[in-house]
Coordinates of C-alpha atoms in Angstrom, one line a residue:
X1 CA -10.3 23.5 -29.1
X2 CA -7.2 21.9 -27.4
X3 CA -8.0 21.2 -23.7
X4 CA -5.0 21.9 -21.0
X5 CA -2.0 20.0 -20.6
X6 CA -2.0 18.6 -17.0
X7 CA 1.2 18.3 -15.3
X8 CA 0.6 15.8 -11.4
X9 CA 3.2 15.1 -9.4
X10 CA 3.4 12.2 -6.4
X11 CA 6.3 13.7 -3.6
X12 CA 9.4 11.7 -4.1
X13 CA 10.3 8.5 -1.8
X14 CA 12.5 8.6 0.2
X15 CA 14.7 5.7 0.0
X16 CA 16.1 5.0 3.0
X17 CA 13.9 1.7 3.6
X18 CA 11.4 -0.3 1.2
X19 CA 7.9 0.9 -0.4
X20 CA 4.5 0.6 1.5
X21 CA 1.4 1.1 1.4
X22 CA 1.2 4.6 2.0
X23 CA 3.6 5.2 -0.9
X24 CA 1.3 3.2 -2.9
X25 CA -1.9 5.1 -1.8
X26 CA -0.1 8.5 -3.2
X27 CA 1.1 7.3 -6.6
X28 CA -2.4 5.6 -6.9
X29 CA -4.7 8.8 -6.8
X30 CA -1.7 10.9 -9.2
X31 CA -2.0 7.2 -11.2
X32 CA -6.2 7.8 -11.4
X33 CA -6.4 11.2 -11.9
X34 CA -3.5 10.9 -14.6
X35 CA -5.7 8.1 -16.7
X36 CA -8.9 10.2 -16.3
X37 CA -7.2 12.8 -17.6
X38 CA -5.8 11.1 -20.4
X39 CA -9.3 9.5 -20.8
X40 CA -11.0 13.1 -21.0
X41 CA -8.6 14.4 -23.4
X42 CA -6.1 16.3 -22.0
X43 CA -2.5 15.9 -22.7
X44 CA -0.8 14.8 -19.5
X45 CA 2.8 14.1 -17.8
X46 CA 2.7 12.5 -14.7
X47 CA 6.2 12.6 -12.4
X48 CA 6.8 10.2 -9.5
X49 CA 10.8 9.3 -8.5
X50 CA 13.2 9.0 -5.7
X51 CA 14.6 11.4 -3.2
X52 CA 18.1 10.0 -2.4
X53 CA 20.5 12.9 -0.9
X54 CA 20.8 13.6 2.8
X55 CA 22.3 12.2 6.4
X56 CA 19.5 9.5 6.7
X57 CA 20.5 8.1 3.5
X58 CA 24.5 8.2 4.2
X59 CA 24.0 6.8 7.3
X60 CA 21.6 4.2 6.2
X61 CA 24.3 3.1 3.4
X62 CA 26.9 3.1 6.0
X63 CA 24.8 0.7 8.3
X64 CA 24.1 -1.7 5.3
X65 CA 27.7 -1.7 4.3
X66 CA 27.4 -0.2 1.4
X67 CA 28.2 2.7 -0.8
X68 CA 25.5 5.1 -0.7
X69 CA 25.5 5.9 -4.8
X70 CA 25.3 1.7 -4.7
X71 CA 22.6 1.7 -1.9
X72 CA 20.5 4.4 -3.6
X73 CA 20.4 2.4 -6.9
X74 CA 19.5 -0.9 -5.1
X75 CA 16.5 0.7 -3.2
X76 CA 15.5 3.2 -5.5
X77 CA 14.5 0.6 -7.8
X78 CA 12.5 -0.9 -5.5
X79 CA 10.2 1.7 -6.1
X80 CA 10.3 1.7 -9.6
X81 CA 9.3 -2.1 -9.2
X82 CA 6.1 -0.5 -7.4
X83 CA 5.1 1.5 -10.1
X84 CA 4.8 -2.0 -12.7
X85 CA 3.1 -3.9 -9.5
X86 CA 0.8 -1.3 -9.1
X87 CA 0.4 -0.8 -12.7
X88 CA 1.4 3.0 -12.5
X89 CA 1.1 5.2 -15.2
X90 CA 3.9 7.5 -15.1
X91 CA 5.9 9.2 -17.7
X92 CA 9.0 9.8 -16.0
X93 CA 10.8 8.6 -12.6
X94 CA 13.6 11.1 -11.4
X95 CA 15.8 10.5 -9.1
X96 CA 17.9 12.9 -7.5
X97 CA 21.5 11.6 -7.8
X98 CA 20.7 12.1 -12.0
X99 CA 23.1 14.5 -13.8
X100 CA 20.0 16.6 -15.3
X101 CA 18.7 17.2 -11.5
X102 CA 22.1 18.1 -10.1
X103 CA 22.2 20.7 -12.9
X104 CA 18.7 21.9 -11.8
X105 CA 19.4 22.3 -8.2
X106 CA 22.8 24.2 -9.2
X107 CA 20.8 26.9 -11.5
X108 CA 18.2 27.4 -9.0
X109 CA 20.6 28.0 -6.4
X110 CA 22.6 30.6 -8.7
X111 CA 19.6 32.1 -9.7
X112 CA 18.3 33.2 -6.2
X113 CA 21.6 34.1 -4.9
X114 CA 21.5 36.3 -8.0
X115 CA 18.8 37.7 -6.5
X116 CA 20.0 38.3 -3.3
X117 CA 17.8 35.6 -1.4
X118 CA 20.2 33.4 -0.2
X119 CA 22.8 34.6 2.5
X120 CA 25.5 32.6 4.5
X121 CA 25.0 32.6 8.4
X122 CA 25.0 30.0 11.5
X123 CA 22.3 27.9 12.1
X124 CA 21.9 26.3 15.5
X125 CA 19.1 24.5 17.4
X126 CA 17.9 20.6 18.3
X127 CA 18.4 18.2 15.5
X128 CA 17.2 14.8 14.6
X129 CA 19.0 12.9 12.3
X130 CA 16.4 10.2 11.7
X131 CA 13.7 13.6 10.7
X132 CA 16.6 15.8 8.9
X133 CA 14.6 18.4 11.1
X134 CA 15.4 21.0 13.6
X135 CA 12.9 21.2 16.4
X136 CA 12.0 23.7 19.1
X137 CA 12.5 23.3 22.8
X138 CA 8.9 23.5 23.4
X139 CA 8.2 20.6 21.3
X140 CA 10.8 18.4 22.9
X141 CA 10.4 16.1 25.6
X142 CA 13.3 14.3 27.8
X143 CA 13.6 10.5 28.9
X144 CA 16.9 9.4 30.9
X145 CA 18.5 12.6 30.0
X146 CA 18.0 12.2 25.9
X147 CA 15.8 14.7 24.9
X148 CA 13.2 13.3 21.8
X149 CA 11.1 15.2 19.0
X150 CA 8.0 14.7 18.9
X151 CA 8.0 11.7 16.0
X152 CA 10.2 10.3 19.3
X153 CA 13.5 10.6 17.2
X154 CA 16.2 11.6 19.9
X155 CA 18.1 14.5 18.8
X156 CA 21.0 16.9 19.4
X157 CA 22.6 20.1 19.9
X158 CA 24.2 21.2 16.7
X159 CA 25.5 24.4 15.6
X160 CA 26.8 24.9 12.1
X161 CA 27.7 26.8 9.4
X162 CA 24.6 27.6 7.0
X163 CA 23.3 29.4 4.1
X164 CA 20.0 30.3 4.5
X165 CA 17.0 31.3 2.3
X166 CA 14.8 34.4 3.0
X167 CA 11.6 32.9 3.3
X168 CA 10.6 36.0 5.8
X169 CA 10.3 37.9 2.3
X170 CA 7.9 35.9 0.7
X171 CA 4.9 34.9 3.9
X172 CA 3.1 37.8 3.5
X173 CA 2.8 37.1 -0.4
X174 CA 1.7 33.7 0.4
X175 CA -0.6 34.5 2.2
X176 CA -2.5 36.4 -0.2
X177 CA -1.9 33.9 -2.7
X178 CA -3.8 31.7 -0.1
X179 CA -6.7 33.7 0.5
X180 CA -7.5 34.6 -3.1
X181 CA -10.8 33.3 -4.6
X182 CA -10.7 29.9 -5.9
X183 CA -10.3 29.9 -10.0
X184 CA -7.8 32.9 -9.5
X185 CA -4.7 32.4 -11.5
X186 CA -2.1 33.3 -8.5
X187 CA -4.2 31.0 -6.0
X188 CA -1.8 28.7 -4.3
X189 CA -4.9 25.9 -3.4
X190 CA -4.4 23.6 -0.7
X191 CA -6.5 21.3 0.2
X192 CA -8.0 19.4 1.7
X193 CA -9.5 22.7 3.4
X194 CA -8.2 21.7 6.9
X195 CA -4.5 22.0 5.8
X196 CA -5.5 25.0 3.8
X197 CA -6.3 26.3 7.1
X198 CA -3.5 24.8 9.0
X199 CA -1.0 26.1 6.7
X200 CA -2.2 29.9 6.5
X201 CA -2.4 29.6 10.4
X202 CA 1.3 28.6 10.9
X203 CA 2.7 31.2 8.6
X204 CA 0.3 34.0 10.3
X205 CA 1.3 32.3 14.0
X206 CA 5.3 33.0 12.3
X207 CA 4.8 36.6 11.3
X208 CA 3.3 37.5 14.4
X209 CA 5.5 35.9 17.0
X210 CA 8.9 36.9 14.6
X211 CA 7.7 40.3 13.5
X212 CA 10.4 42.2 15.3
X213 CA 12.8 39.6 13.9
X214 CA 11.9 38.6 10.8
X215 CA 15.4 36.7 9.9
X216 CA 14.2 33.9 12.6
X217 CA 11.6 32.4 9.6
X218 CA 14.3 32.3 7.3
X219 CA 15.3 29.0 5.8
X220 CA 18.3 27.3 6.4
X221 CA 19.0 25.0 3.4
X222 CA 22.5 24.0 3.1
X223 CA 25.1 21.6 5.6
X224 CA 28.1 20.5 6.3
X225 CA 28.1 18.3 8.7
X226 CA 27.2 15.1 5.7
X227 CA 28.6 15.6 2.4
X228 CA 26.0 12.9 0.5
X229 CA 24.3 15.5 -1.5
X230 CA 24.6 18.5 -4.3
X231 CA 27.0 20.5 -3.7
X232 CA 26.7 24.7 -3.1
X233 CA 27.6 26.2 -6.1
X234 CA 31.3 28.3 -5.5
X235 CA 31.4 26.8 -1.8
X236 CA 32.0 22.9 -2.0
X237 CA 31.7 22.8 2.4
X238 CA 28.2 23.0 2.0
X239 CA 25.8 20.7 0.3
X240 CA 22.1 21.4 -0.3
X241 CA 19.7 20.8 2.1
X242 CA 16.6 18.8 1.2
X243 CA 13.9 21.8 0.4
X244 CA 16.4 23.2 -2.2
X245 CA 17.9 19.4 -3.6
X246 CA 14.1 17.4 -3.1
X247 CA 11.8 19.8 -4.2
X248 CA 13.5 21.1 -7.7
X249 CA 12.8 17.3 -8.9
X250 CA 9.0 19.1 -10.0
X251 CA 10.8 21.4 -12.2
X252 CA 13.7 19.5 -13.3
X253 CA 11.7 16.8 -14.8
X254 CA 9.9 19.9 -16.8
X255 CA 13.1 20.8 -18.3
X256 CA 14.5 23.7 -15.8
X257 CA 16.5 25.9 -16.0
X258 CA 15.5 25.2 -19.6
X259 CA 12.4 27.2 -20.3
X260 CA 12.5 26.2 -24.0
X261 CA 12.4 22.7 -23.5
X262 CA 9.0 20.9 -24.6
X263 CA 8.5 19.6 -21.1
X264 CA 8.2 23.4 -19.9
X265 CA 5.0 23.6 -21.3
X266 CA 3.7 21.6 -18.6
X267 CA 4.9 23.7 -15.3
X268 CA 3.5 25.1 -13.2
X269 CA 2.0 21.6 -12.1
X270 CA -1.7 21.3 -11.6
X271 CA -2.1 19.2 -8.6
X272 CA 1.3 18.3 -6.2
X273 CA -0.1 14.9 -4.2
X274 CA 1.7 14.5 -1.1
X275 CA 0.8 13.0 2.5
X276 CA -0.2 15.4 5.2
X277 CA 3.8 15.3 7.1
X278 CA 5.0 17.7 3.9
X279 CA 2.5 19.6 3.6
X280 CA 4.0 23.0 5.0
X281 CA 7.6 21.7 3.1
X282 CA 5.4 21.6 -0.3
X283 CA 2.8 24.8 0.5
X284 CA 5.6 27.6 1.8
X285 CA 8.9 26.4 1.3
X286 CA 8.7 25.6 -2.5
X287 CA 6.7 28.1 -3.7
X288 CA 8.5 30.9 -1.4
X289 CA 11.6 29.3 -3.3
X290 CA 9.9 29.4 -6.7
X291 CA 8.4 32.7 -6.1
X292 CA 11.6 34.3 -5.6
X293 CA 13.7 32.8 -8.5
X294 CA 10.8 34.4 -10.5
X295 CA 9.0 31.2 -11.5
X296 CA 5.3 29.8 -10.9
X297 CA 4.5 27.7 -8.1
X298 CA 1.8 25.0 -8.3
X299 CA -1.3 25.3 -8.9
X300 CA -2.6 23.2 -6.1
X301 CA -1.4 20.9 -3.7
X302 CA -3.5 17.9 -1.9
X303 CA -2.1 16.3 1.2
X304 CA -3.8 13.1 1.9
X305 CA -4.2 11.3 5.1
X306 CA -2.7 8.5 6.9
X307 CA -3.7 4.6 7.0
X308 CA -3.6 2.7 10.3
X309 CA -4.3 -1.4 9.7
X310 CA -6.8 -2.7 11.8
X311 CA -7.2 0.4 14.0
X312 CA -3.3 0.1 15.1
X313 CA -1.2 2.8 14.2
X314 CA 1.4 1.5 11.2
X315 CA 4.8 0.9 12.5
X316 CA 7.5 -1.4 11.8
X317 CA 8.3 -2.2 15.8
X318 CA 4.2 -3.4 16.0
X319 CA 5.2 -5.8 12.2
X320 CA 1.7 -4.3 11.1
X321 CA 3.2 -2.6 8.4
X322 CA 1.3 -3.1 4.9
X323 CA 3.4 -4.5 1.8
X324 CA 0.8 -3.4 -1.2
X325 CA 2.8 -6.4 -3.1
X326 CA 1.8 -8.7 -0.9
X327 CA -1.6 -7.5 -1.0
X328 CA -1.7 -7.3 -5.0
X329 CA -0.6 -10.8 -5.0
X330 CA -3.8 -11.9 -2.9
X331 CA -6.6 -9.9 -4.1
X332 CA -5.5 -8.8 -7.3
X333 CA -4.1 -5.6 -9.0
X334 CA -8.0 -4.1 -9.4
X335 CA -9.5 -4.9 -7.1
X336 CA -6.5 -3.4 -4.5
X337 CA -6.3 -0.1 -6.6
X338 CA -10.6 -0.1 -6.0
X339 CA -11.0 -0.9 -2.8
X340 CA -7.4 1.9 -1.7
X341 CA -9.1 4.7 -3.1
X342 CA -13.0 3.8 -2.2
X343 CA -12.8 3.1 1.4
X344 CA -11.6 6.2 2.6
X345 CA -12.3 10.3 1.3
X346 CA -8.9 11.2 -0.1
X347 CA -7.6 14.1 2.9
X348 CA -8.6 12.6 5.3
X349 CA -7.0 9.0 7.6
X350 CA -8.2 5.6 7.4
X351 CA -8.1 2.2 8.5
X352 CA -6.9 -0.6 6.5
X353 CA -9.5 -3.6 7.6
X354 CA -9.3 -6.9 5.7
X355 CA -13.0 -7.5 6.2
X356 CA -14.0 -3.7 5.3
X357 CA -11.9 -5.0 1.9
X358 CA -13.4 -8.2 1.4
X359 CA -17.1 -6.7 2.4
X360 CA -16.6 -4.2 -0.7
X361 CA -15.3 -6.5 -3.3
X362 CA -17.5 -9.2 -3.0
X363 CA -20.3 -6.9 -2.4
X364 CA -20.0 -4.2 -5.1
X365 CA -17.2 -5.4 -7.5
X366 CA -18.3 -9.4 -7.7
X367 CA -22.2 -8.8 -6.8
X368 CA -23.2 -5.3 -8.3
X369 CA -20.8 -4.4 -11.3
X370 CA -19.7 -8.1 -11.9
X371 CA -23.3 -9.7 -11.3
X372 CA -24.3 -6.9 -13.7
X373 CA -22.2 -7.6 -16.5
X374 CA -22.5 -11.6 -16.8
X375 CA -26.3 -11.2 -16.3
X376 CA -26.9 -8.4 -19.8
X377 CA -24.3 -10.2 -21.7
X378 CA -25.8 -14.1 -21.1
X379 CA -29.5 -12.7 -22.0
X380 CA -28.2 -10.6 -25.0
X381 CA -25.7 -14.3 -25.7
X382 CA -29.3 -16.4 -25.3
X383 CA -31.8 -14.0 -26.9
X384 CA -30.5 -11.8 -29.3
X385 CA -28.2 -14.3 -30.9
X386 CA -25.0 -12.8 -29.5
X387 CA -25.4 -9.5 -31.2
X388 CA -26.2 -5.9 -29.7
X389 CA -30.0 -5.1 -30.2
X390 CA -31.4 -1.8 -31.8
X391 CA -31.7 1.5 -30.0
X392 CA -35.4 1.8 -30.2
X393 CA -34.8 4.6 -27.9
X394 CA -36.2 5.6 -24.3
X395 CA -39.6 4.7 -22.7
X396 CA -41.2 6.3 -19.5
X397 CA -39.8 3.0 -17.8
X398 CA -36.2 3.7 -18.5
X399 CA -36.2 7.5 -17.0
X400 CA -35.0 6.1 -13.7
X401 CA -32.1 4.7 -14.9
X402 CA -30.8 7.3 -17.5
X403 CA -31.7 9.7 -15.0
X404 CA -28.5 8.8 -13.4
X405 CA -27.2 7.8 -16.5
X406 CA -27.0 10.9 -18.3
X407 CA -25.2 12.9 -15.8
X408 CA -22.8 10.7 -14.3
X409 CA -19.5 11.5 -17.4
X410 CA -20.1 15.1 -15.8
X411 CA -20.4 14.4 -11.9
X412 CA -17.3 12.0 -12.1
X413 CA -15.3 14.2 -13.7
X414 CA -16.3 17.4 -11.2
X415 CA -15.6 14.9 -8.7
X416 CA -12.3 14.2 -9.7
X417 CA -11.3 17.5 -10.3
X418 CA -11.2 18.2 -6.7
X419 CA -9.6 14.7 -6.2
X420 CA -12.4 13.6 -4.6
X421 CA -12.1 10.3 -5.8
X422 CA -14.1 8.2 -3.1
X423 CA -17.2 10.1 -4.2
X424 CA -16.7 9.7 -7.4
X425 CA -16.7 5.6 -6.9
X426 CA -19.5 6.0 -5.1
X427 CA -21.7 8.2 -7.5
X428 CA -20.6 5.5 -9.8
X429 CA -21.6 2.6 -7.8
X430 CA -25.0 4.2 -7.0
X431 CA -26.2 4.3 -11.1
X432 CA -24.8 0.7 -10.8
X433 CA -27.3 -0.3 -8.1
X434 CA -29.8 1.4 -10.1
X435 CA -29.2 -0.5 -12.7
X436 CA -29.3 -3.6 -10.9
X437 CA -32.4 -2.6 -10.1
X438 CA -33.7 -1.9 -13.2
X439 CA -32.7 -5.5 -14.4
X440 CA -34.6 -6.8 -12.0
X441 CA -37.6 -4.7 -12.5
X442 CA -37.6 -4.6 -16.4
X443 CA -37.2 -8.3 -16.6
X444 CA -35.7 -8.8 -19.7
X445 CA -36.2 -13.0 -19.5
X446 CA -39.7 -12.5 -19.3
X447 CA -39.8 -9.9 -22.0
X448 CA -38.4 -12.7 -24.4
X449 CA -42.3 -14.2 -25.2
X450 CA -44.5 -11.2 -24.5
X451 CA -42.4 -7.9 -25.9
X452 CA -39.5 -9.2 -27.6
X453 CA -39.3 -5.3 -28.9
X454 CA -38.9 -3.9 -25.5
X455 CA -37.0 -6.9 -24.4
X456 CA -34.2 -5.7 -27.0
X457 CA -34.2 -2.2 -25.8
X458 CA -34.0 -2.6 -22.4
X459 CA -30.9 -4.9 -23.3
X460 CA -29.9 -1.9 -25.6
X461 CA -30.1 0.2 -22.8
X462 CA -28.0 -1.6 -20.4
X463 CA -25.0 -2.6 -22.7
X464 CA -25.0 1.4 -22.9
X465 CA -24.8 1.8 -19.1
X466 CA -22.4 -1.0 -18.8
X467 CA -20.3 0.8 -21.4
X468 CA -20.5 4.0 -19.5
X469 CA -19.0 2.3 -15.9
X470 CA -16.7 0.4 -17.7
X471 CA -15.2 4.0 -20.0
X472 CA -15.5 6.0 -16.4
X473 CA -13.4 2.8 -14.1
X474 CA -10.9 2.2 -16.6
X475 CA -8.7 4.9 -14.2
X476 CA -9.2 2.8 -11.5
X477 CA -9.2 -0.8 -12.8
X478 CA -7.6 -0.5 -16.3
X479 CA -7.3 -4.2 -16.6
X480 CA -10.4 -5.9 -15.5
X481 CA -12.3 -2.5 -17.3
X482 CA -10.3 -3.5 -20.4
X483 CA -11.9 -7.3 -20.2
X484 CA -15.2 -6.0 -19.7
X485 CA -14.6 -3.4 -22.7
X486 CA -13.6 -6.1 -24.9
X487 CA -16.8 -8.2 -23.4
X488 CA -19.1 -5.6 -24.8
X489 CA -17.4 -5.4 -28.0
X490 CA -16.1 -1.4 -27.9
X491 CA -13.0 -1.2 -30.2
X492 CA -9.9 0.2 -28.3
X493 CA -10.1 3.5 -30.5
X494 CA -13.9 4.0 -29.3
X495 CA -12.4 4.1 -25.0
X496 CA -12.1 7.7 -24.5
X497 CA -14.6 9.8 -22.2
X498 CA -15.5 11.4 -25.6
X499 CA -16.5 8.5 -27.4
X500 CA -19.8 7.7 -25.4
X501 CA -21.4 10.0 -27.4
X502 CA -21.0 7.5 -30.4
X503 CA -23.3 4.7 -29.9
X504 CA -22.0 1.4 -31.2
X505 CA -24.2 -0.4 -33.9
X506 CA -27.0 -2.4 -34.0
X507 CA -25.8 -6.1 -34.6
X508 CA -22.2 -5.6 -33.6
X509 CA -21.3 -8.9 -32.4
X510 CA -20.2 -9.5 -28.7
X511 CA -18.3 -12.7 -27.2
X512 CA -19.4 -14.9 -24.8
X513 CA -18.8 -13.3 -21.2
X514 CA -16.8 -14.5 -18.8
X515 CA -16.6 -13.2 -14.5
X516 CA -14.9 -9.9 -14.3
X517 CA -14.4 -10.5 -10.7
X518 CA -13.9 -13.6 -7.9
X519 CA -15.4 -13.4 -4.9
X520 CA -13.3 -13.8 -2.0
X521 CA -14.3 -16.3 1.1
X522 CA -15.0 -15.1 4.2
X523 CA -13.8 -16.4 5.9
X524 CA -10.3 -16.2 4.9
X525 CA -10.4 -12.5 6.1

């Protein structure tokens, strides 16, 4: 039986400055979860791209001198260039100045004015450029007579012309969709549970305080006072605002409006990934929108936290801000891709520490999983003349390790179903230590002259566990897991999750090892 087709998105970048590290930190658990996927046997298409309409952008191609078609092309592809650095595996990049997502936009837009959800008005109210938000008064504050929203962009009065979405229709259906019971097929899941929780809270605070004027929660989601963007269908004045133009790229790259289109299979997506500032944009907005034009929102959407670097909040005035390049080019691709997605549960913030990263990959990649790997393959290079011993199956000694062992293809994959991708390096990492252990214990140099039987099988045994981390990492560290596959002599047809159930056989010759991993000095952190 065919298992699902998995369709994850990353949000798309905006490009009105150069990639970071919290771009880098998104794409990376879609990248993961995308490769397990792939791994486990599921048919997958994984979307990442560029959002490039809006004010921010025209202004930010006026500043640089440039055109902003021109601008967008030059810094949109510096994001691409992330996606090779960080060795991304995504199937398509949109961006949204392409033809096919213009097209999208335009039959969304016709489709729920068909409907009767979109109505022209007048939208007034504070307005920061730098956000491309409107703001309240109670969240504003005032310095020198500029008044400031609360990211500190200053903003301004500004009445305009507006078409406007009726979101007020849909809250009540969201949140039932919310609160039904996980595995339900019209549960919108967000996670983690906090923004569940701050999301149905907002929309609840909405209805209440608007319930007697229900038209205040609507949407407003075209302007006219920029003109870098898609234009309104039948009134050329107004171009689309960013939850109409950015959020279609999710069903454009599907296919939409065409539902015969092969990608269409895929929609609605499984898991959106986005950071915790889009959350409400990504869990009411879009699937109000999607809702409405008859069409299935997501299945699940997962805002992660935000990274400070060495306990200071990230910000370009402070020069603290993390290039993932630069750090690729120090460390390594693996070990950066490791150590991003170990050091901190996936929902929730973290602190970048250059010590915290060199403590972890000299410590469990170099001197667990590394150590590990040299120390099987020597003895089975030395003693069982470079060939992989017999399976003379399991004595009482080896129960601790398979105990571990045995379950772990399962855990993981639980684990990562809920994106819980720390835990599942760490439930990893935990058989690895146990396997340490049972090196140690086991002694297979010893073994050599008194049980040269048992020597062999407890060799057996961990070529087979090293075969298991190596399948089960290959998300994470494709490269370095593809050196220590090749190490251990499993033929690239034999990588999949599935094929651990077919041992390799006895006498199968493996190459000399080399280190998987270098360890990094101290004291250069």
């Amino acid at each position: 039986m065919a298992k699902p087709s998995i369709y994850l998105t990353t949000p798309i970048y905006y490009v009105n400055d150069k990639p970071h590290i919290g771009h880098a930190y998104t794409s990376l658990a879609t990248d993961v979860l995308a490769r397990f996927k792939r791994l486990d046997g599921h048919e997958v298409f994984f979307l990442t791209g560029t959002d490039e309409h809006g004010q921010k952008v025209e202004k930010a191609a006026k500043d640089a001198g440039e055109d902003p078609q021109a601008f967008t092309d030059r810094v949109s592809q510096a994001f691409r260039d992330l996606t090779a650095t960080m060795g991304f595996s995504n199937d398509d990049f949109i961006r949204t100045t392409e033809p096919r997502h213009k097209a999208a936009c335009v039959a969304l837009w016709k489709v729920l004015a068909e409907k009767g959800e979109i109505y022209l008005g007048d939208y007034e109210g504070w307005y920061a450029v730098r956000d491309e938000a409107f703001y309240g008064p109670d969240e504003l504050t005032e310095r020198d007579g500029v008044k400031y929203a609360p990211s500190g962009a200053p903003v301004e009065w500004v009445r305009e012309p507006s078409y406007f979405f009726r979101l007020s229709r849909w809250l009540p259906e969201l949140l039932r969709r919310y609160d039904l019971p996980e595995g339900h097929p019209e549960r919108i899941d967000i996670q983690p549970e906090s923004r569940r929780n701050e999301v149905r809270a907002f929309v609840q605070q909405g209805l209440k305080d608007f319930a007697d004027r229900p038209e205040k929660l609507d949407l407003s989601v075209s302007r006219t006072s920029f003109t870098w963007g898609v234009k309104v269908p039948g009134d050329e004045k107004h171009v689309m605002y960013v939850w109409v133009d950015a959020l279609t790229n999710y069903i454009t790259a599907a296919g939409y409006p065409d539902t015969n289109h092969p990608r269409w299979r895929f929609w609605p997506a499984d898991v959106h990934f986005v950071g915790k500032d889009i959350v409400r944009f990504h869990t009411i907005y879009w699937p109000a929108m999607l809702l409405a034009a008859g069409l299935l929102p997501a299945k699940r959407v997962f805002a992660h936290g935000w990274w400070t670097n060495e306990g200071q909040k990230i910000s370009k005035s402070l020069g603290n801000v993390i290039d993932p390049v630069t750090l690729v080019e120090e460390f390594g691709l693996d070990p950066v891709r490791y150590f991003l997605l170990r050091e901190v549960p996936f929902g929730q913030d973290g602190d970048f520490s250059r010590k915290s990263m060199v403590n972890r990959l000299n410590g469990e990649l170099a001197d667990a999983l590394g150590n590990l790997a040299n120390r099987t393959l020597s003895l089975i290079q030395r003693n069982c003349e470079g060939r992989l011993p017999a399976d003379a199956g399991r004595a009482e000694e080896d129960g601790e390790l398979f105990a571990s062992l045995d379950v772990l293809t399962e855990t993981v994959r639980k684990q990562l179903d809920q994106q819980h991708f720390h835990l599942a390096l760490d439930t990893i990492f935990a058989s690895v230590r146990d396997a340490n252990g049972y090196i140690t214990k086991q002694a297979p140099w010893a073994l050599k002259k008194t049980d040269p039987v048992r020597m062999a099988a407890v060799l057996r045994h961990l070529h087979t566990a090293l075969r298991t981390y190596a399948t089960l990492l290959q998300p994470f560290m494709p490269e370095t897991m593809s050196a220590l596959l090749d190490q251990i002599a499993v033929p690239a047809e034999a990588r999949a999750i599935a094929a651990l159930g077919a041992p390799l056989a006895e006498g199968t010759v493996l190459p000399p090892p080399a280190p998987l991993f270098r360890k990094i000095e101290t004291k250069a952190a």
